[in-house]
Every structure is written in structure tokens, then in C-alpha cells.
Short mmCIF file of C-alpha atoms in Angstrom, two decimals:
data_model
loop_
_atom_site.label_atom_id
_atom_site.label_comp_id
_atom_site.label_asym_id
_atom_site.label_seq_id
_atom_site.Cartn_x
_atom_site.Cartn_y
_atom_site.Cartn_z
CA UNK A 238 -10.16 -9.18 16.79
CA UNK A 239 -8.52 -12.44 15.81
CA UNK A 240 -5.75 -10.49 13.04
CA UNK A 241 -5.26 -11.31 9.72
CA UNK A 242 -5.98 -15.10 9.30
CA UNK A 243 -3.86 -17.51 7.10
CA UNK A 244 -4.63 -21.11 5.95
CA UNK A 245 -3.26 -23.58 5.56
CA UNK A 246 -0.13 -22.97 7.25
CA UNK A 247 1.53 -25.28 5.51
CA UNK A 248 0.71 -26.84 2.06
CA UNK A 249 3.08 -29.84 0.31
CA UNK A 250 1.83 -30.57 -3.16
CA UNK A 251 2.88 -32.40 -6.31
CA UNK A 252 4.21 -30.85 -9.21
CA UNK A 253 1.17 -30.21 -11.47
CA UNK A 254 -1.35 -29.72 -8.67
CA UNK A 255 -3.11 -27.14 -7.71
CA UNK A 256 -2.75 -24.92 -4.51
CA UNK A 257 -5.32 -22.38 -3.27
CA UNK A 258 -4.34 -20.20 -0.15
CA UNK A 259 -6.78 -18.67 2.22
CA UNK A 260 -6.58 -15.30 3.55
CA UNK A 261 -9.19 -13.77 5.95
CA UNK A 262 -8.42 -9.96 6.88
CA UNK A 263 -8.90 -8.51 9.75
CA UNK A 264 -12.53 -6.99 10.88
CA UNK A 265 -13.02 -3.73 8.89
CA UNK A 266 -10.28 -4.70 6.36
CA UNK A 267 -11.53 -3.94 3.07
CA UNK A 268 -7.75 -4.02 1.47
CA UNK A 269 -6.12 -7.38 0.99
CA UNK A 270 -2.30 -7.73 -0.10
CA UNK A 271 -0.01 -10.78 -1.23
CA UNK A 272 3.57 -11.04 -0.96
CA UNK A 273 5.70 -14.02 -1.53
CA UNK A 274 8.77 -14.88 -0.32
CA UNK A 275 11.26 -17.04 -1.18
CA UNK A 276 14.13 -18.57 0.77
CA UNK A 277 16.72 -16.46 1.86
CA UNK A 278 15.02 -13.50 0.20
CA UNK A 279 12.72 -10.17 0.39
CA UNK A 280 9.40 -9.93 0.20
CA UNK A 281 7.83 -9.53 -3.49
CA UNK A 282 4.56 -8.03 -4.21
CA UNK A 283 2.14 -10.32 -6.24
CA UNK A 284 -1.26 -8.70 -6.39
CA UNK A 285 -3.57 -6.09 -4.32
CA UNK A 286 -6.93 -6.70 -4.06
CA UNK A 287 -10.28 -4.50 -2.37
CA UNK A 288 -13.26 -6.75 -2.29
CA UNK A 289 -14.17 -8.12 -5.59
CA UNK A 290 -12.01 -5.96 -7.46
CA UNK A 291 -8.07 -6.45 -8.70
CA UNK A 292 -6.39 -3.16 -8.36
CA UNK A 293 -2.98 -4.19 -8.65
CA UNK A 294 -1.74 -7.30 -9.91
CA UNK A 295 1.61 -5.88 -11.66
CA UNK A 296 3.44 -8.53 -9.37
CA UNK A 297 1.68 -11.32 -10.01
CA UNK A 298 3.18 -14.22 -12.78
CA UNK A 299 1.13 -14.29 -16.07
CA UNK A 300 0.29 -17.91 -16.13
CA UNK A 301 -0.91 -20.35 -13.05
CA UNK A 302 -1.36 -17.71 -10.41
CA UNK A 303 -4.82 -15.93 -9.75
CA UNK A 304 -6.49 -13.95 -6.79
CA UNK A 305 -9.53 -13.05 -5.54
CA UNK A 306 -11.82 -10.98 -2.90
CA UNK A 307 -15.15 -12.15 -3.23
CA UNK A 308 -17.98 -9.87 -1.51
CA UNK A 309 -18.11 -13.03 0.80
CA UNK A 310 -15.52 -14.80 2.34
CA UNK A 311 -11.49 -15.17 2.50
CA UNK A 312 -9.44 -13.36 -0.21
CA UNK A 313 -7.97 -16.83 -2.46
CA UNK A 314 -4.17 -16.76 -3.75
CA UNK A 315 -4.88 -19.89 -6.20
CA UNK A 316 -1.73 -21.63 -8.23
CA UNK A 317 -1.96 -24.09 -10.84
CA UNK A 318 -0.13 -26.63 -11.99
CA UNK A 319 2.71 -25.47 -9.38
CA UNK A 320 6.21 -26.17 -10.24
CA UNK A 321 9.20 -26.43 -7.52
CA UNK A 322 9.90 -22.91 -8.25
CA UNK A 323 6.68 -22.05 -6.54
CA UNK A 324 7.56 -22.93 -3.06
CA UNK A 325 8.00 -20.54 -1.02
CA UNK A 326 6.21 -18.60 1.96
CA UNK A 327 2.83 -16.45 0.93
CA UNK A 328 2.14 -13.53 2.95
CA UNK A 329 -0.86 -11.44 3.25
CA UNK A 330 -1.98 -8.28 4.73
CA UNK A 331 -4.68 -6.15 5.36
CA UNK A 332 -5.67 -3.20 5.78
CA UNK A 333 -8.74 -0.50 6.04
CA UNK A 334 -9.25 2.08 3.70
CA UNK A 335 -7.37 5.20 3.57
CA UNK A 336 -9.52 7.49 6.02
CA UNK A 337 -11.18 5.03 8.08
CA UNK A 338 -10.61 5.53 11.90
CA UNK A 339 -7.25 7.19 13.74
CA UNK A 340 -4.61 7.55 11.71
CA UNK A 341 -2.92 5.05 13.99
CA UNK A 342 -5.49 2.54 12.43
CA UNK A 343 -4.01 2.29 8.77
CA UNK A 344 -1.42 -0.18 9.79
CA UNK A 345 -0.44 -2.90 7.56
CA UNK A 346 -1.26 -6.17 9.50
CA UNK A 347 0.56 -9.52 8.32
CA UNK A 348 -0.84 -13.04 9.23
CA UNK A 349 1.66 -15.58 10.16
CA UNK A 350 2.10 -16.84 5.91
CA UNK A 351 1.48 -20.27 4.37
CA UNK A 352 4.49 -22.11 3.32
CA UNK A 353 3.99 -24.14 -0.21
CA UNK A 354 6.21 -26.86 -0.67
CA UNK A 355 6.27 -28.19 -4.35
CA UNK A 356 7.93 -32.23 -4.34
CA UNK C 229 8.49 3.96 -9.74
CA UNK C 230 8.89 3.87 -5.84
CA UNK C 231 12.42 2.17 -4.83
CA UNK C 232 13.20 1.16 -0.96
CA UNK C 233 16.62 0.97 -0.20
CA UNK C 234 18.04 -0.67 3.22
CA UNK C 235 21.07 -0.25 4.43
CA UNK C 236 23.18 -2.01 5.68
CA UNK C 237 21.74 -5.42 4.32
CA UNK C 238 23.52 -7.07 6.98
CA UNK C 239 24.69 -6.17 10.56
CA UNK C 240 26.26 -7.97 13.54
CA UNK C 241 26.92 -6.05 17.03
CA UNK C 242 27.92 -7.06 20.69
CA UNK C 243 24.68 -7.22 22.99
CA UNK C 244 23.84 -3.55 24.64
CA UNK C 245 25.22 -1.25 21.45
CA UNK C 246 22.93 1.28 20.42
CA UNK C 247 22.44 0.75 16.89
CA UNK C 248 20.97 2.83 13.43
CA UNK C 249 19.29 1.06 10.51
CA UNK C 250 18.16 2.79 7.49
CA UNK C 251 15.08 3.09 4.71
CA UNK C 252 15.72 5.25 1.72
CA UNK C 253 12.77 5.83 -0.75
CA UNK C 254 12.71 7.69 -3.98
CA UNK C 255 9.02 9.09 -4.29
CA UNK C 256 8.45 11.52 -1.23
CA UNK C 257 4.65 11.45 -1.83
CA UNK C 258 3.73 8.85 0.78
CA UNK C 259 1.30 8.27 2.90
CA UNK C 260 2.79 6.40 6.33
CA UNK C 261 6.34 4.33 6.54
CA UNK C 262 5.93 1.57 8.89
CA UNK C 263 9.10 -0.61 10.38
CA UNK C 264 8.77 -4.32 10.66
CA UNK C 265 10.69 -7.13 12.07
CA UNK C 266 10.65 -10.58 10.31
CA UNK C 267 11.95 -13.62 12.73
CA UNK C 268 13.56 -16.68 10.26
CA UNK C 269 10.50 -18.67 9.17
CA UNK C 270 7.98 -16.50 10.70
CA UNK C 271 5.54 -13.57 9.74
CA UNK C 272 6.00 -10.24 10.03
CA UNK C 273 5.21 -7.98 12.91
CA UNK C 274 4.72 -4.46 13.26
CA UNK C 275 6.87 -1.88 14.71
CA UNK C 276 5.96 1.28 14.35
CA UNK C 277 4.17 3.21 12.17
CA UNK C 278 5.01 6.70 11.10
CA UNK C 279 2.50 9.16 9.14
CA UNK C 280 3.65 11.72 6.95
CA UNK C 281 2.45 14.52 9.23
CA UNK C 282 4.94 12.97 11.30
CA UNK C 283 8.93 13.24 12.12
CA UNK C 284 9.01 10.37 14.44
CA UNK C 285 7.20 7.25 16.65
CA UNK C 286 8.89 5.81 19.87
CA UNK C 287 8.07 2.44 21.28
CA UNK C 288 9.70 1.23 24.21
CA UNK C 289 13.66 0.90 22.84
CA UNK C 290 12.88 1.95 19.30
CA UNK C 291 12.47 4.97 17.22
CA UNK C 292 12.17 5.91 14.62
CA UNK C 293 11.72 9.31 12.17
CA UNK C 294 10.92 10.34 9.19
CA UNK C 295 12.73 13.04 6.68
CA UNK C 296 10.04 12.73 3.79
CA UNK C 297 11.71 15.43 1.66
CA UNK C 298 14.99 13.94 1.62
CA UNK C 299 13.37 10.24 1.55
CA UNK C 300 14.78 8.56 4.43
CA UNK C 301 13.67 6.67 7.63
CA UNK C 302 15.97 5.41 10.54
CA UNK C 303 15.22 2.97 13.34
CA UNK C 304 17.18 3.70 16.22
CA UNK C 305 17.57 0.49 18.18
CA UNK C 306 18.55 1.33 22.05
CA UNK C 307 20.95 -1.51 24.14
CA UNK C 308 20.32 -3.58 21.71
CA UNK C 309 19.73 -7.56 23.05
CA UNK C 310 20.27 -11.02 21.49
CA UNK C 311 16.43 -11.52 20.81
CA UNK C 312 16.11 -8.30 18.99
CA UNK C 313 17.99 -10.67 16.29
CA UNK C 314 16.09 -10.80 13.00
CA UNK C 315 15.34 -8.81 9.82
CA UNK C 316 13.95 -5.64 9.55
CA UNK C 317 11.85 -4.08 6.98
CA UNK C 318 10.60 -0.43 6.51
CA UNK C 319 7.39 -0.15 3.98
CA UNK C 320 6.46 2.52 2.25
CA UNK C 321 2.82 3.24 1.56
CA UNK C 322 1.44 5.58 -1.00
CA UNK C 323 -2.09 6.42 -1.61
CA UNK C 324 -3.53 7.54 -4.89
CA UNK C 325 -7.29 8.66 -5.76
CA UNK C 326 -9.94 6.38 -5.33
CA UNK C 327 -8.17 5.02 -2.30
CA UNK C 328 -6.03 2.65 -3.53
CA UNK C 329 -2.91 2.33 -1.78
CA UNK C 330 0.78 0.97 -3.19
CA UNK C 331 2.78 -0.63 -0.36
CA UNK C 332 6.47 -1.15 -1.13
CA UNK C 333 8.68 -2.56 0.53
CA UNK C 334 12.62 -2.28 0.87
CA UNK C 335 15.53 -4.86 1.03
CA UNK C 336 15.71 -5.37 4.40
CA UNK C 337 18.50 -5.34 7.17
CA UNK C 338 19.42 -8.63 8.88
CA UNK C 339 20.34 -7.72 12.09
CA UNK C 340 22.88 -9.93 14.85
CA UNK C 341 23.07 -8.91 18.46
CA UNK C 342 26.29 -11.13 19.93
CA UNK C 343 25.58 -12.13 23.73
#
């Protein structure tokens, strides 16, 4: 079980470009979270997603950021025209569905982050 | 609205002290607490995990319990050494109907251990 899978690892990009971030949860994983964090401080909930469907995106900015959890493939953290204000690191983290396995099994399971850099 | 508290946001102690770091949370409905560490510039990694059927999970030099009516969590942190430096995070999940599941997490306390 390779964990929860983050790429790129790093990302530089001009302001006005676009970024898209890759997330691939672990095996079994039907619920997908992103956090971001900024230098220096916490970790802020953007958007909670089960495959193909939004449940949560109360954290997420109202302009330039989108996510989604297609049936098939990675779950995509995608920002528009980013701004410098938009670097930071993006977490996200996995986990099954309430109910499936050992109790033990429901843990929240972070991949390493990518780290957007805005010039 | 669930709130996480940490406290203390910030603590420095000579290498072997036994030490106490705490997670407040203002909706006792939850699901599991689980304790994280964060290293500077790196992810996060799991500590323990604590169900709400649960007072407490030990792992090697940590513990940590759970009060869920008076909404609080400690990690207990025995002879505490230089690499267990870094920030620690408690996160509260609660799950509604449907199974959809709010994680939230707290402020986090950025621990020093002094060689």
C-alpha cells in the first residue's frame, strides 16, 4: 500500500498561470481532503470530496480554485490564474468510509504535500 | 461550529522532561481524535488515533486520552528527546448521516526539546 500519493512535489509558476495538483488516496480510500498551509501557519480546510461528488467545499476561495474526484483517477486541486498569495503547501488526505474495516482503519492518512510557489 | 483549541501554542523544555500538550473541542459529538506531528516543511504523520468508545491510545512514549464530555484530549509525551521537536496537531473528526465526515483541526503546539 504505497499511502496517500502527492504530485508534483513541488510546483513554481507565474502569476496568471494555472496550477493543478494531483492527489491519489490510498487503496480503499473513497474520502479525499485538502488542506493548505501557509508559511508559518495552521492547516486550513479547503474542500472534501467522495468520488465524484463535492461534499464540503465551505473552505475553499470563491474564484480560481476548484476540485475534483472523478470515478477514475487522482482527486485534482486546480488554481487559476494564481497570484503570490497562493503559495503555499497543499495537503491531502484520505480516508475510507465511516464503517469500513477495524475501527483502527479510519485514520486520516496525509501524503507528503505539494509546495506552490507563485514568482 | 466545531472549534479546536491547542494549548500551549508554543513550548520549549530541557531533553528527558515529561511533558503534557492539550486539544480542546467544543462539539462533543465526534467520531475519533487523532494526534499528529508536523516536522518544518514536511507532511504530517500520524500518532495515534483515539475513538470515542475510547479514554485513551499508548504508543511507545506517547499517550494520549480522551474526556469527550468535557471536550478535551492530552498527549502525554514521556523523556521527551531533541527529535521529538516539531508541531503537533490533534484533529477532530465528526461523522454525520450519509457518511460524510468533518475533520477539524486545532492550532497546534510547537514543541522544543533542548539537548
Amino acid at each position: 500500500n504505497a499511502g496517500v500519493m502527492q504530485n508534483p512535489r513541488h510546483l513554481v509558476r507565474r502569476r496568471g498561470q494555472e496550477a493543478r495538483l494531483r492527489c491519489s488516496p490510498m487503496k480503499g480510500h473513497s474520502h479525499v481532503y485538502w488542506y493548505r498551509q501557509l508559511p508559518e501557519e495552521g492547516l486550513k480546510f479547503m474542500v472534501y470530496l467522495q468520488k465524484e461528488n463535492i461534499i464540503d467545499e465551505s473552505g475553499m476561495p470563491k474564484e480560481r480554485f476548484s476540485a475534483e474526484f472523478p470515478k477514475e483517477g487522482p482527486s485534482i486541486l486546480r488554481i487559476q490564474q494564481v497570484v503570490r498569495g497562493d503559495s503555499a503547501a497543499y495537503f491531502c488526505a484520505s480516508s475510507p468510509s465511516r464503517g469500513q474495516g477495524s475501527p483502527g482503519a479510519n485514520v486520516l492518512t496525509f501524503g507528503a504535500g505539494s509546495r506552490l510557489t507563485v514568482l | 461550529k466545531q472549534e479546536v483549541t491547542q494549548i500551549p501554542a508554543a513550548l520549549s523544555v530541557p531533553e528527558g522532561e515529561n511533558l503534557v500538550l492539550n486539544c480542546s473541542f467544543t462539539d462533543s459529538a465526534i467520531y475519533n481524535l487523532q494526534w499528529f506531528r508536523q516536522d518544518p516543511g514536511k507532511g504530517l504523520t500520524s500518532l495515534l488515533l483515539i475513538q470515542s468508545s475510547q479514554r485513551e491510545q499508548t504508543s511507545g512514549r506517547l499517550n494520549a486520552s480522551l474526556d469527550k464530555s468535557s471536550g478535551r484530549s492530552t498527549l502525554y509525551i514521556a523523556a521527551s528527546q531533541p527529535g521529538d521537536s516539531a508541531t503537533y496537531l490533534c484533529a477532530v473528526r465528526r461523522a454525520y448521516s450519509g457518511g460524510y465526515q468533518k475533520v477539524t483541526f486545532g492550532t497546534g503546539t510547537k514543541l522544543q526539546v533542548i539537548p
